[in-house]
Each structure stands twice: as C-alpha cells, then as structure tokens.
GROMACS .gro file of N, CA and C in nm:
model
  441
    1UNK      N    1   0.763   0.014  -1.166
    1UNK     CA    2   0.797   0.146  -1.116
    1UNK      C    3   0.776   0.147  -0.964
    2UNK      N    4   0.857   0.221  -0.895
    2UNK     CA    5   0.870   0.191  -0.813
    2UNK      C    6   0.775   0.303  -0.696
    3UNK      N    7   0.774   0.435  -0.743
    3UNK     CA    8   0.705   0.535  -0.750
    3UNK      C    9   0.578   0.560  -0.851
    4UNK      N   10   0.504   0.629  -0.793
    4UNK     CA   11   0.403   0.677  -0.870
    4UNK      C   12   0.444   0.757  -0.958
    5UNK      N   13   0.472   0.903  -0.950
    5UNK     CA   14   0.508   0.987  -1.015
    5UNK      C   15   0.648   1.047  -0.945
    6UNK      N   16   0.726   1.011  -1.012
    6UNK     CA   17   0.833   1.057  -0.936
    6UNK      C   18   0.906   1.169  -1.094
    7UNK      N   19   0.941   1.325  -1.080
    7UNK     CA   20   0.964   1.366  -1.161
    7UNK      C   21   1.083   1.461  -1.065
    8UNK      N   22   1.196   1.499  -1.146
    8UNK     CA   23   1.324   1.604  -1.062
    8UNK      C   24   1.244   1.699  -1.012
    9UNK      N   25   1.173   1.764  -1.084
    9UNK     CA   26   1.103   1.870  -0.976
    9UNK      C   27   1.008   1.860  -0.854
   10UNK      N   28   0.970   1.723  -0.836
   10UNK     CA   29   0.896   1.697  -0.712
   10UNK      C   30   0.973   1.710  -0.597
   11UNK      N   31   1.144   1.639  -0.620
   11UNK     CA   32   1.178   1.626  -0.532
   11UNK      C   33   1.330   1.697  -0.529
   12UNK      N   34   1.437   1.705  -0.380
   12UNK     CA   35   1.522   1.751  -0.381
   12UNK      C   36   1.637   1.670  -0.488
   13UNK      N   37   1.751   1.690  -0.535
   13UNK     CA   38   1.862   1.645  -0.596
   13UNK      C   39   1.859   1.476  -0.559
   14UNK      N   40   1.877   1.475  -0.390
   14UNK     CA   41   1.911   1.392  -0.315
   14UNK      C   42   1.807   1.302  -0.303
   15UNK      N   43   1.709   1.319  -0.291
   15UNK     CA   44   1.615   1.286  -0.280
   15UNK      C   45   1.526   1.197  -0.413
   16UNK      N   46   1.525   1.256  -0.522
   16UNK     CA   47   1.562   1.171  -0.665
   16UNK      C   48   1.679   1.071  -0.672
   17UNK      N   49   1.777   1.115  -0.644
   17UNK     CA   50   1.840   1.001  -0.631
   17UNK      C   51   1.851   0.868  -0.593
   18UNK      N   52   1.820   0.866  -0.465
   18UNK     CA   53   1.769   0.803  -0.358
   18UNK      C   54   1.678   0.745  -0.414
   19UNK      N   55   1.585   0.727  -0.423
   19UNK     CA   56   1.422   0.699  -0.522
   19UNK      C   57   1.463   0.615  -0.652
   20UNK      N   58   1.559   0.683  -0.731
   20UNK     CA   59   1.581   0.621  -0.856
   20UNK      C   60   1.696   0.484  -0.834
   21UNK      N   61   1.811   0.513  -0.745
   21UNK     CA   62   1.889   0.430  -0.706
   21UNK      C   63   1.798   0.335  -0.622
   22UNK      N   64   1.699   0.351  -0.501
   22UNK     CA   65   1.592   0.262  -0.506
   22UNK      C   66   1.534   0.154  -0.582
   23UNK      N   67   1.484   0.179  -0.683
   23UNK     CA   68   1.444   0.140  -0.785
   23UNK      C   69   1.521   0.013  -0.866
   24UNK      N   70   1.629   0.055  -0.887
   24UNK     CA   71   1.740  -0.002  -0.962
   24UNK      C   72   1.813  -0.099  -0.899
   25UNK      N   73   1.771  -0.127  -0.710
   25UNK     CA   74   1.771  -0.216  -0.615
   25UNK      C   75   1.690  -0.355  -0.623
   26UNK      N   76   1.555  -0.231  -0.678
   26UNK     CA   77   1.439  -0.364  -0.653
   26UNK      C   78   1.454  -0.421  -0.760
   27UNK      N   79   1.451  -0.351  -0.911
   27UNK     CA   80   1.448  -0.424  -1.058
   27UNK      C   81   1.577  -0.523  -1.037
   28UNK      N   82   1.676  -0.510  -0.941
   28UNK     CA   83   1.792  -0.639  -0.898
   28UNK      C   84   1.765  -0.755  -0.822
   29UNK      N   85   1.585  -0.671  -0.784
   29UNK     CA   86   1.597  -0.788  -0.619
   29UNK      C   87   1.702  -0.741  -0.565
   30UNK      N   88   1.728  -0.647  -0.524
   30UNK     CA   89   1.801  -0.618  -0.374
   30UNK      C   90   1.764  -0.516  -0.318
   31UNK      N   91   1.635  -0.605  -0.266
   31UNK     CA   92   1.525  -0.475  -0.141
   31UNK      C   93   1.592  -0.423  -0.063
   32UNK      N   94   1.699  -0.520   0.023
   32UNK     CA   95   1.728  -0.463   0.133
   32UNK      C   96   1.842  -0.317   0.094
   33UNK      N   97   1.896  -0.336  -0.024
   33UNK     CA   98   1.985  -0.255  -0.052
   33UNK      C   99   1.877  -0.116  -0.063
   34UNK      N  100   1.734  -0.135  -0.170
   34UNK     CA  101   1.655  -0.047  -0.169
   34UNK      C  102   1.606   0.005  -0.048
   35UNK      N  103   1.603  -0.052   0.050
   35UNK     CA  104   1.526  -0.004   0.170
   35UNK      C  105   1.673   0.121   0.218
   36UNK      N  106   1.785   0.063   0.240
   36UNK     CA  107   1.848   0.128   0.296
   36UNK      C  108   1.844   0.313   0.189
   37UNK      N  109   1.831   0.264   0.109
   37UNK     CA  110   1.852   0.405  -0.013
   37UNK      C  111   1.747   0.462   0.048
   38UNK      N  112   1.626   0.439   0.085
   38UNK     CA  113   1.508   0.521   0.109
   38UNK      C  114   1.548   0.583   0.273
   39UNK      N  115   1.558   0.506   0.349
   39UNK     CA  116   1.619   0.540   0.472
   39UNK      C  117   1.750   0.679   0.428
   40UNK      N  118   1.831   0.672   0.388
   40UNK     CA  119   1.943   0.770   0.375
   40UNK      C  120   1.856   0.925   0.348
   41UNK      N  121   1.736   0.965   0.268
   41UNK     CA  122   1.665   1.025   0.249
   41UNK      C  123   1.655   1.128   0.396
   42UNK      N  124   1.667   1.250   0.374
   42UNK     CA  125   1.668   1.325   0.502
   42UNK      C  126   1.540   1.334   0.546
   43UNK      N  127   1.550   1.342   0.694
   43UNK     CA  128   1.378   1.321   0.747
   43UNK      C  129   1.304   1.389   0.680
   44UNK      N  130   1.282   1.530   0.663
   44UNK     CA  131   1.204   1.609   0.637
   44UNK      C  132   1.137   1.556   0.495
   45UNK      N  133   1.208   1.457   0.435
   45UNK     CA  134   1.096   1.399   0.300
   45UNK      C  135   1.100   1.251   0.325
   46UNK      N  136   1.118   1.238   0.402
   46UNK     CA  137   1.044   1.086   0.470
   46UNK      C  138   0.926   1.032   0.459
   47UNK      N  139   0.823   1.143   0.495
   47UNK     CA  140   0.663   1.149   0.459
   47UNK      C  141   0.626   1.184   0.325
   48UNK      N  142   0.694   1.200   0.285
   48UNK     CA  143   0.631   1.262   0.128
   48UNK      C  144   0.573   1.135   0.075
   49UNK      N  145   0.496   1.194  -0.010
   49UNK     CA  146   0.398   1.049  -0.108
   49UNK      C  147   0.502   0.964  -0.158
   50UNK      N  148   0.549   1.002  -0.290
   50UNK     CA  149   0.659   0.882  -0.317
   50UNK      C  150   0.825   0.836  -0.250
   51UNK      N  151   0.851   0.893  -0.139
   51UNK     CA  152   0.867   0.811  -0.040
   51UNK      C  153   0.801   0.684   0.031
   52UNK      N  154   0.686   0.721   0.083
   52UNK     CA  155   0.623   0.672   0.189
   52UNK      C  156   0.607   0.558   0.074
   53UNK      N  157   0.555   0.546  -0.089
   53UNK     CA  158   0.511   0.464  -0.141
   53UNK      C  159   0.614   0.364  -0.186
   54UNK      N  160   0.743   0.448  -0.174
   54UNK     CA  161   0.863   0.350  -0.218
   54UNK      C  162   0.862   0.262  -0.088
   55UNK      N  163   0.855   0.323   0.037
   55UNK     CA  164   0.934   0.231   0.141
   55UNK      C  165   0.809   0.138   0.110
   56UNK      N  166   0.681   0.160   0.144
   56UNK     CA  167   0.585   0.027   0.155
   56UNK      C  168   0.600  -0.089   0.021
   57UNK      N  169   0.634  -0.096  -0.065
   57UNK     CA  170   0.690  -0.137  -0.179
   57UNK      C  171   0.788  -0.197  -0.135
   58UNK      N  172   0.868  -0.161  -0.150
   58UNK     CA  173   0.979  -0.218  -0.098
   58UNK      C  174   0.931  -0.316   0.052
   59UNK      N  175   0.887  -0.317   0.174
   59UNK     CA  176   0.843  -0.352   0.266
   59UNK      C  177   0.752  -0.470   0.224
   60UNK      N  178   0.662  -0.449   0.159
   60UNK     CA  179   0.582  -0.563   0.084
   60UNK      C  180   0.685  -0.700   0.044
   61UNK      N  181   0.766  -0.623  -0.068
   61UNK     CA  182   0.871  -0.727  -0.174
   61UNK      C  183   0.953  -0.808  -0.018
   62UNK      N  184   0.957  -0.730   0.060
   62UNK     CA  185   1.060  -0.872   0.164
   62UNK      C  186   0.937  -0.887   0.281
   63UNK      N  187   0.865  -0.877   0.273
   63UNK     CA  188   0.761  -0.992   0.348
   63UNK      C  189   0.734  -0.945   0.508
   64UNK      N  190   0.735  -0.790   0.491
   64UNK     CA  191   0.739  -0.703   0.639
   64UNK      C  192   0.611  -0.639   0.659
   65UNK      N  193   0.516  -0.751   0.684
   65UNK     CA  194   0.374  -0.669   0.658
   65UNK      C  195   0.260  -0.568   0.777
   66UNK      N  196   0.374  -0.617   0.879
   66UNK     CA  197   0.308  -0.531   0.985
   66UNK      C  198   0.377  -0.400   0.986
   67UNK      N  199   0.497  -0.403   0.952
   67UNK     CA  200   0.507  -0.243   0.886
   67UNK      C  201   0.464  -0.161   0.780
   68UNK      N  202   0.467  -0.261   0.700
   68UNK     CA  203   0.374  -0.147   0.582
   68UNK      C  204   0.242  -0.130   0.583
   69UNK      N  205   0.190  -0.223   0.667
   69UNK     CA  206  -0.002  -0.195   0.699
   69UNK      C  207   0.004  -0.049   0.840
   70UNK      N  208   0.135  -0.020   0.918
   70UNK     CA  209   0.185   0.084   0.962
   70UNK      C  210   0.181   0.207   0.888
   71UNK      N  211   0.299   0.193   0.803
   71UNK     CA  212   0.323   0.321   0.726
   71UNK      C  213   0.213   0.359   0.629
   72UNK      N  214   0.146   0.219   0.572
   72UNK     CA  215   0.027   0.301   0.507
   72UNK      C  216  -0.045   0.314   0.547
   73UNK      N  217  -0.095   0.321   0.683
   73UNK     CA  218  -0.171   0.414   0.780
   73UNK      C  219  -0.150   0.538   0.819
   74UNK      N  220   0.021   0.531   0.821
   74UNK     CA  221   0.047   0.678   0.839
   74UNK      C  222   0.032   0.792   0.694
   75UNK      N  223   0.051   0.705   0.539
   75UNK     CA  224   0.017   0.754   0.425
   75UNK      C  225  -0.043   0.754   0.388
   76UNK      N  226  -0.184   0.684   0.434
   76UNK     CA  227  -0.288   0.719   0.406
   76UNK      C  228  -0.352   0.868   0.488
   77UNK      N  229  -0.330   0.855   0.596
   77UNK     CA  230  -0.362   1.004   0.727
   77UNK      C  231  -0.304   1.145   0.626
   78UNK      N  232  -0.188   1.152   0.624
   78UNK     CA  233  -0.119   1.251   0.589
   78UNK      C  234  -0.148   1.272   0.422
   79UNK      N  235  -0.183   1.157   0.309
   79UNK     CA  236  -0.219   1.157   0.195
   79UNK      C  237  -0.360   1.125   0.127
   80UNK      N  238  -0.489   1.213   0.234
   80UNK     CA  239  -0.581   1.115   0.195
   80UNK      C  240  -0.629   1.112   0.066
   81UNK      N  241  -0.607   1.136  -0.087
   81UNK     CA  242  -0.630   1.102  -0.152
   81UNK      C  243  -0.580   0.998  -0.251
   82UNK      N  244  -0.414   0.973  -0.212
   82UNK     CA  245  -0.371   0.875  -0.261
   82UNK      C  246  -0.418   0.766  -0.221
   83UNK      N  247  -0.492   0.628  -0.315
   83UNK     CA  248  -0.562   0.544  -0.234
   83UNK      C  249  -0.447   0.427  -0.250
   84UNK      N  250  -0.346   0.464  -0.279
   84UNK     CA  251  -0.240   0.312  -0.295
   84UNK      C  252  -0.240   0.324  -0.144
   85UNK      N  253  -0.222   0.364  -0.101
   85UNK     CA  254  -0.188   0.336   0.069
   85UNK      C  255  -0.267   0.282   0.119
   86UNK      N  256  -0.391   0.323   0.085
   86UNK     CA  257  -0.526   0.237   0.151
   86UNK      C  258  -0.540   0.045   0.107
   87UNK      N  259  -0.446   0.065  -0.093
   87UNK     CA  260  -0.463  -0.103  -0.106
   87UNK      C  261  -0.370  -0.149  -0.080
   88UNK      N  262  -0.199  -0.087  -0.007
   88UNK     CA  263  -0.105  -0.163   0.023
   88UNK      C  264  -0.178  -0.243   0.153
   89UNK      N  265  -0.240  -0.103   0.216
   89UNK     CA  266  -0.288  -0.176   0.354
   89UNK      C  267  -0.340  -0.292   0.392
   90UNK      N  268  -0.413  -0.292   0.287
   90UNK     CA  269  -0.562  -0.469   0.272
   90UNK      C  270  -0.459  -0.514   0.248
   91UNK      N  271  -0.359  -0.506   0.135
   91UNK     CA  272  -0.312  -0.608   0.054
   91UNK      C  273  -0.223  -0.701   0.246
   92UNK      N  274  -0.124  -0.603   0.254
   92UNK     CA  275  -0.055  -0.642   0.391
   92UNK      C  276  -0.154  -0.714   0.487
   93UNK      N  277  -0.250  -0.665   0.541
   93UNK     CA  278  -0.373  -0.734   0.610
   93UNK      C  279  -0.390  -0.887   0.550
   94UNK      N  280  -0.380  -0.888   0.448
   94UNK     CA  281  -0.449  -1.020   0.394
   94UNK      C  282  -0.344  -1.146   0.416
   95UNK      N  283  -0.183  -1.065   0.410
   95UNK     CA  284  -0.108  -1.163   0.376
   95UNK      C  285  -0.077  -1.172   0.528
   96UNK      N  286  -0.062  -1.075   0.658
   96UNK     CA  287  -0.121  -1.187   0.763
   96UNK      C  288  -0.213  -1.191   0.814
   97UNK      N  289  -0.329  -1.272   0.737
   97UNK     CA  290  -0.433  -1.325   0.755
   97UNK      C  291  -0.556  -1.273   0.838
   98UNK      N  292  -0.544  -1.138   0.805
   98UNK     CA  293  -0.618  -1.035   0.880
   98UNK      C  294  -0.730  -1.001   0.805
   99UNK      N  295  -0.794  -1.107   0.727
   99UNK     CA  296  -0.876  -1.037   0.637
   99UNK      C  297  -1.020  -0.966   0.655
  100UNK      N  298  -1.044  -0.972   0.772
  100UNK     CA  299  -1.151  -0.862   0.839
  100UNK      C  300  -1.115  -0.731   0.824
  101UNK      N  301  -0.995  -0.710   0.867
  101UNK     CA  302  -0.938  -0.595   0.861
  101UNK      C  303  -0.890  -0.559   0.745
  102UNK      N  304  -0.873  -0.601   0.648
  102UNK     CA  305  -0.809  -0.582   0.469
  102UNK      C  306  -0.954  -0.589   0.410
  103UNK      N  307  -1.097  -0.611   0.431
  103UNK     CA  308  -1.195  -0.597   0.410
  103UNK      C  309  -1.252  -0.478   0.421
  104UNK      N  310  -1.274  -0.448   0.575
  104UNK     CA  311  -1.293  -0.355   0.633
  104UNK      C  312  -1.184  -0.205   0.586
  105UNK      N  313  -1.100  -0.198   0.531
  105UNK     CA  314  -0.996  -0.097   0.483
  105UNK      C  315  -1.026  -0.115   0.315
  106UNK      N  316  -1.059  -0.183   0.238
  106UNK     CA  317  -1.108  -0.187   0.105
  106UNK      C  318  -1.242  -0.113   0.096
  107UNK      N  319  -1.325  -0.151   0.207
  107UNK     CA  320  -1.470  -0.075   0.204
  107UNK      C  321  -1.435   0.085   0.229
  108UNK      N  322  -1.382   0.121   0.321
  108UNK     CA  323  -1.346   0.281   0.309
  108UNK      C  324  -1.286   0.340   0.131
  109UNK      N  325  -1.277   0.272   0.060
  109UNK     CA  326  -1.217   0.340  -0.066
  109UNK      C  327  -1.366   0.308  -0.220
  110UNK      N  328  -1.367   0.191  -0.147
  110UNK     CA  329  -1.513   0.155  -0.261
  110UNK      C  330  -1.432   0.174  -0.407
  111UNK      N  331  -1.351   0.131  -0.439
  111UNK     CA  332  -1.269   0.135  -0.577
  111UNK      C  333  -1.299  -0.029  -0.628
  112UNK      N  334  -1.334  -0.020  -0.762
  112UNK     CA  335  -1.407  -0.149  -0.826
  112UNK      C  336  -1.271  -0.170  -0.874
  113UNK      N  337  -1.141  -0.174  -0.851
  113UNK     CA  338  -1.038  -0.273  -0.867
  113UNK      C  339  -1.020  -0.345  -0.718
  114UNK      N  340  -1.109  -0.306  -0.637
  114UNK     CA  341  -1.090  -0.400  -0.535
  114UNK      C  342  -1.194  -0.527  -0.500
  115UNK      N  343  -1.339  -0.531  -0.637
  115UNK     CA  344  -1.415  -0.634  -0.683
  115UNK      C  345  -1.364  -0.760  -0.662
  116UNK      N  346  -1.288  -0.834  -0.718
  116UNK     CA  347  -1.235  -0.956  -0.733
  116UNK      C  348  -1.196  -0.987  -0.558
  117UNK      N  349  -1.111  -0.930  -0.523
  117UNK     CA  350  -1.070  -0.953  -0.392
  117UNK      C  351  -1.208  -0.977  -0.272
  118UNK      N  352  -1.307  -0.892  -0.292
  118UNK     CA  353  -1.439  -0.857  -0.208
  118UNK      C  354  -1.468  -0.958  -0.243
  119UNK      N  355  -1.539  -1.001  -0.348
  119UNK     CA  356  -1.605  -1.149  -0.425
  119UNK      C  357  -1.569  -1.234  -0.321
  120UNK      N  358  -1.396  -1.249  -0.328
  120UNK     CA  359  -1.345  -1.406  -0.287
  120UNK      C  360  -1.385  -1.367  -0.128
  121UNK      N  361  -1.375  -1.284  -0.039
  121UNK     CA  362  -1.440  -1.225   0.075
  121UNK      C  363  -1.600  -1.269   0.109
  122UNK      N  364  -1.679  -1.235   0.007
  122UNK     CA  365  -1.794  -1.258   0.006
  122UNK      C  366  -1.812  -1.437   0.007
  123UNK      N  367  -1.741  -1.501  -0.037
  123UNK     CA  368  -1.722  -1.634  -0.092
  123UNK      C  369  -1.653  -1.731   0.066
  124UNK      N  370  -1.610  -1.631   0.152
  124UNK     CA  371  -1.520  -1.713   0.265
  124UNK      C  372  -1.659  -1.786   0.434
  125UNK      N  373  -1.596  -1.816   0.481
  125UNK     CA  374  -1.649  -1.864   0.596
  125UNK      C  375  -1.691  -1.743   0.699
  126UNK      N  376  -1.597  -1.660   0.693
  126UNK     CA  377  -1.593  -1.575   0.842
  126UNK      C  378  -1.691  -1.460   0.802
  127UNK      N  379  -1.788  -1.450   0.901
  127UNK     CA  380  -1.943  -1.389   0.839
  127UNK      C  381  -1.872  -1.242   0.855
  128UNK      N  382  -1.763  -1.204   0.965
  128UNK     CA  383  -1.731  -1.058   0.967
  128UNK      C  384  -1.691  -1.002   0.809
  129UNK      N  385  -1.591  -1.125   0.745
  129UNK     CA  386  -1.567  -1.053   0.628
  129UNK      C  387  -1.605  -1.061   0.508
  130UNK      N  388  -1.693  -1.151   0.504
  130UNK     CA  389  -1.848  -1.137   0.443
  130UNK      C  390  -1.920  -1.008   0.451
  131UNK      N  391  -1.954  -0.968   0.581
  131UNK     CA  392  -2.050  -0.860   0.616
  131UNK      C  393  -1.995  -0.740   0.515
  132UNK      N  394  -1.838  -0.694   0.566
  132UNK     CA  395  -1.725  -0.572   0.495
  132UNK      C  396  -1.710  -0.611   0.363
  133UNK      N  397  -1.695  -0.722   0.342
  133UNK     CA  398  -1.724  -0.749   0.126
  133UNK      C  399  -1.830  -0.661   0.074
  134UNK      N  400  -1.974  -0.720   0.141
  134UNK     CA  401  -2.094  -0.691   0.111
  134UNK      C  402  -2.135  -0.522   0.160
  135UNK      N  403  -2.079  -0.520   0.219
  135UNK     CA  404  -2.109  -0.327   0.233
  135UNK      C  405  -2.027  -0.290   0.135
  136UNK      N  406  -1.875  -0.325   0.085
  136UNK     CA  407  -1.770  -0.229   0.013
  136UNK      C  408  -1.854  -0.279  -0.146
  137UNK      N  409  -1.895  -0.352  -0.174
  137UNK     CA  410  -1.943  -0.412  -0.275
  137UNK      C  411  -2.083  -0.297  -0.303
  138UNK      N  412  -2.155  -0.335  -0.211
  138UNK     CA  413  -2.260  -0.229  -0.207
  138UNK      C  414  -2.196  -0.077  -0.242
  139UNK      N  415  -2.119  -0.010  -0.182
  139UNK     CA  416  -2.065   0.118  -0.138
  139UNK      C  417  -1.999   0.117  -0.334
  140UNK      N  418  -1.939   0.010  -0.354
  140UNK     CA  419  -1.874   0.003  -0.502
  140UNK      C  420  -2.030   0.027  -0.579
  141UNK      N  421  -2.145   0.000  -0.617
  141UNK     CA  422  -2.204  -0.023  -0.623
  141UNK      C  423  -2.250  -0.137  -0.760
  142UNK      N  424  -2.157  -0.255  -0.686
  142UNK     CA  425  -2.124  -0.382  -0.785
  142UNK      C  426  -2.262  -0.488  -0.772
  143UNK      N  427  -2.331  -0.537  -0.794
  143UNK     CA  428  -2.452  -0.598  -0.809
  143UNK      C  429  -2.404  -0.733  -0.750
  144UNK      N  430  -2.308  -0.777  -0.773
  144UNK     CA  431  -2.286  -0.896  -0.687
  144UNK      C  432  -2.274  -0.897  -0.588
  145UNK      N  433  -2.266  -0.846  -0.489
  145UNK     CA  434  -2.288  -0.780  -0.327
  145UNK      C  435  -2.428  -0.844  -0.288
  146UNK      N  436  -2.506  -0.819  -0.397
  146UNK     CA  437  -2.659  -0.878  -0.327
  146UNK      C  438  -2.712  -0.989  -0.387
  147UNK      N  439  -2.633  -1.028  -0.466
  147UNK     CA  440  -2.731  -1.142  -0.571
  147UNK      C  441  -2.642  -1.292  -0.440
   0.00000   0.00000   0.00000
C-alpha cells in the first residue's frame, strides 16, 4: 500500500485518484510514472499526510534519498505525530551512509520497531552512532542498550 489510510473522504475526487493511479504505478514498477501522478495533485494537497507519504515512497523505490530525508522533514514538521516520516528519514540517512544522523532521528521517536536497526548501530565502529543507538535504546527502554 502505498498510503497509509487513504479513504474517498479524506481526499478531493482528484486527489484519490491521483494516489490510487499512483499506486497501480508502483505495484508495475513504474515509479517514475507514480511520481509524476503525485506531482499532477494540486498544490494545496501537496502537504497532506498521504501525499507527502506517497511521494517519499515512491522517492525511496528509485533511489532519491536526499529528497525524501527532505520531504520527511518537512512531514514530519507539519505531521508530528505520524512517525513514518521520522523512519523514512533514518531509513534514507542510512542508505547514504549517514548513519549518525538516521541514529540520531530514530532516537527522537524511541519506537521498539526501530530495536534491530539501533542493535546493529550499537554493534558499529563510529562511537557517534553508538552513543544515539544507546540513548534511543535507553529512551526505547530496551535492556540491550546497557548490557
């Protein structure tokens, strides 16, 4: 899925459309076709949650990671309780090799589906992202953080 909750009444006519024809891009593998569907979307729901979550999705699937560690900065600001924005962010961070910073953005959410990832963090060379494992670990309050 390509959206979280995407239902006709969340959004305009056009705007469902867009989203669902999205969708039916990526289940093809054809992001770029999906990206453009999200783009056609009139500004004014550009920012909306499952927008913002389609484009980073989509952005992820073709390998554009300094934009979507972007936009889910900007969807995380404007959505702070949706925390997918916060794990597209690490996730993007990690894949270029930013993992201080995909550490450091996992510890602000403290969500124990982000355990496994912290571990291998805790497990690396670079003491910075060691340090941000071991606080988000702590902050999770996962016992392997200190043992």
């Amino acid at each position: 899925m390509l959206t979280l909750s995407n239902r006709t009444n969340q959004h305009s006519p056009e705007t469902y459309a867009a989203l669902q024809a999205a969708e039916g891009y990526v289940f093809l593998g054809l992001h770029r076709e999906a990206l453009r569907e999200i783009d056609s979307i009139e500004p004014g729901e550009q920012e909306d949650r499952d927008v913002m979550v389609a484009r980073i999705r989509i952005l992820l699937h073709l390998g554009r990671w300094t934009a979507s560690t972007r936009i889910a900065a900007r969807g995380a600001a404007l959505h702070p309780t949706e925390e997918e924005f916060t794990v597209q962010r690490a996730f993007a961070f990690h894949q270029l090799d930013r993992s201080e910073d995909a550490a450091r953005v996992l510890k602000k959410i403290g969500d124990v589906r982000a355990v496994e990832a912290l571990i291998d963090g805790l497990l690396g060379t670079n003491w910075m992202v060691r340090r941000h494992a071991a606080e988000a670990l702590g902050k999770i309050g996962d016992p392997r953080g200190i043992s």
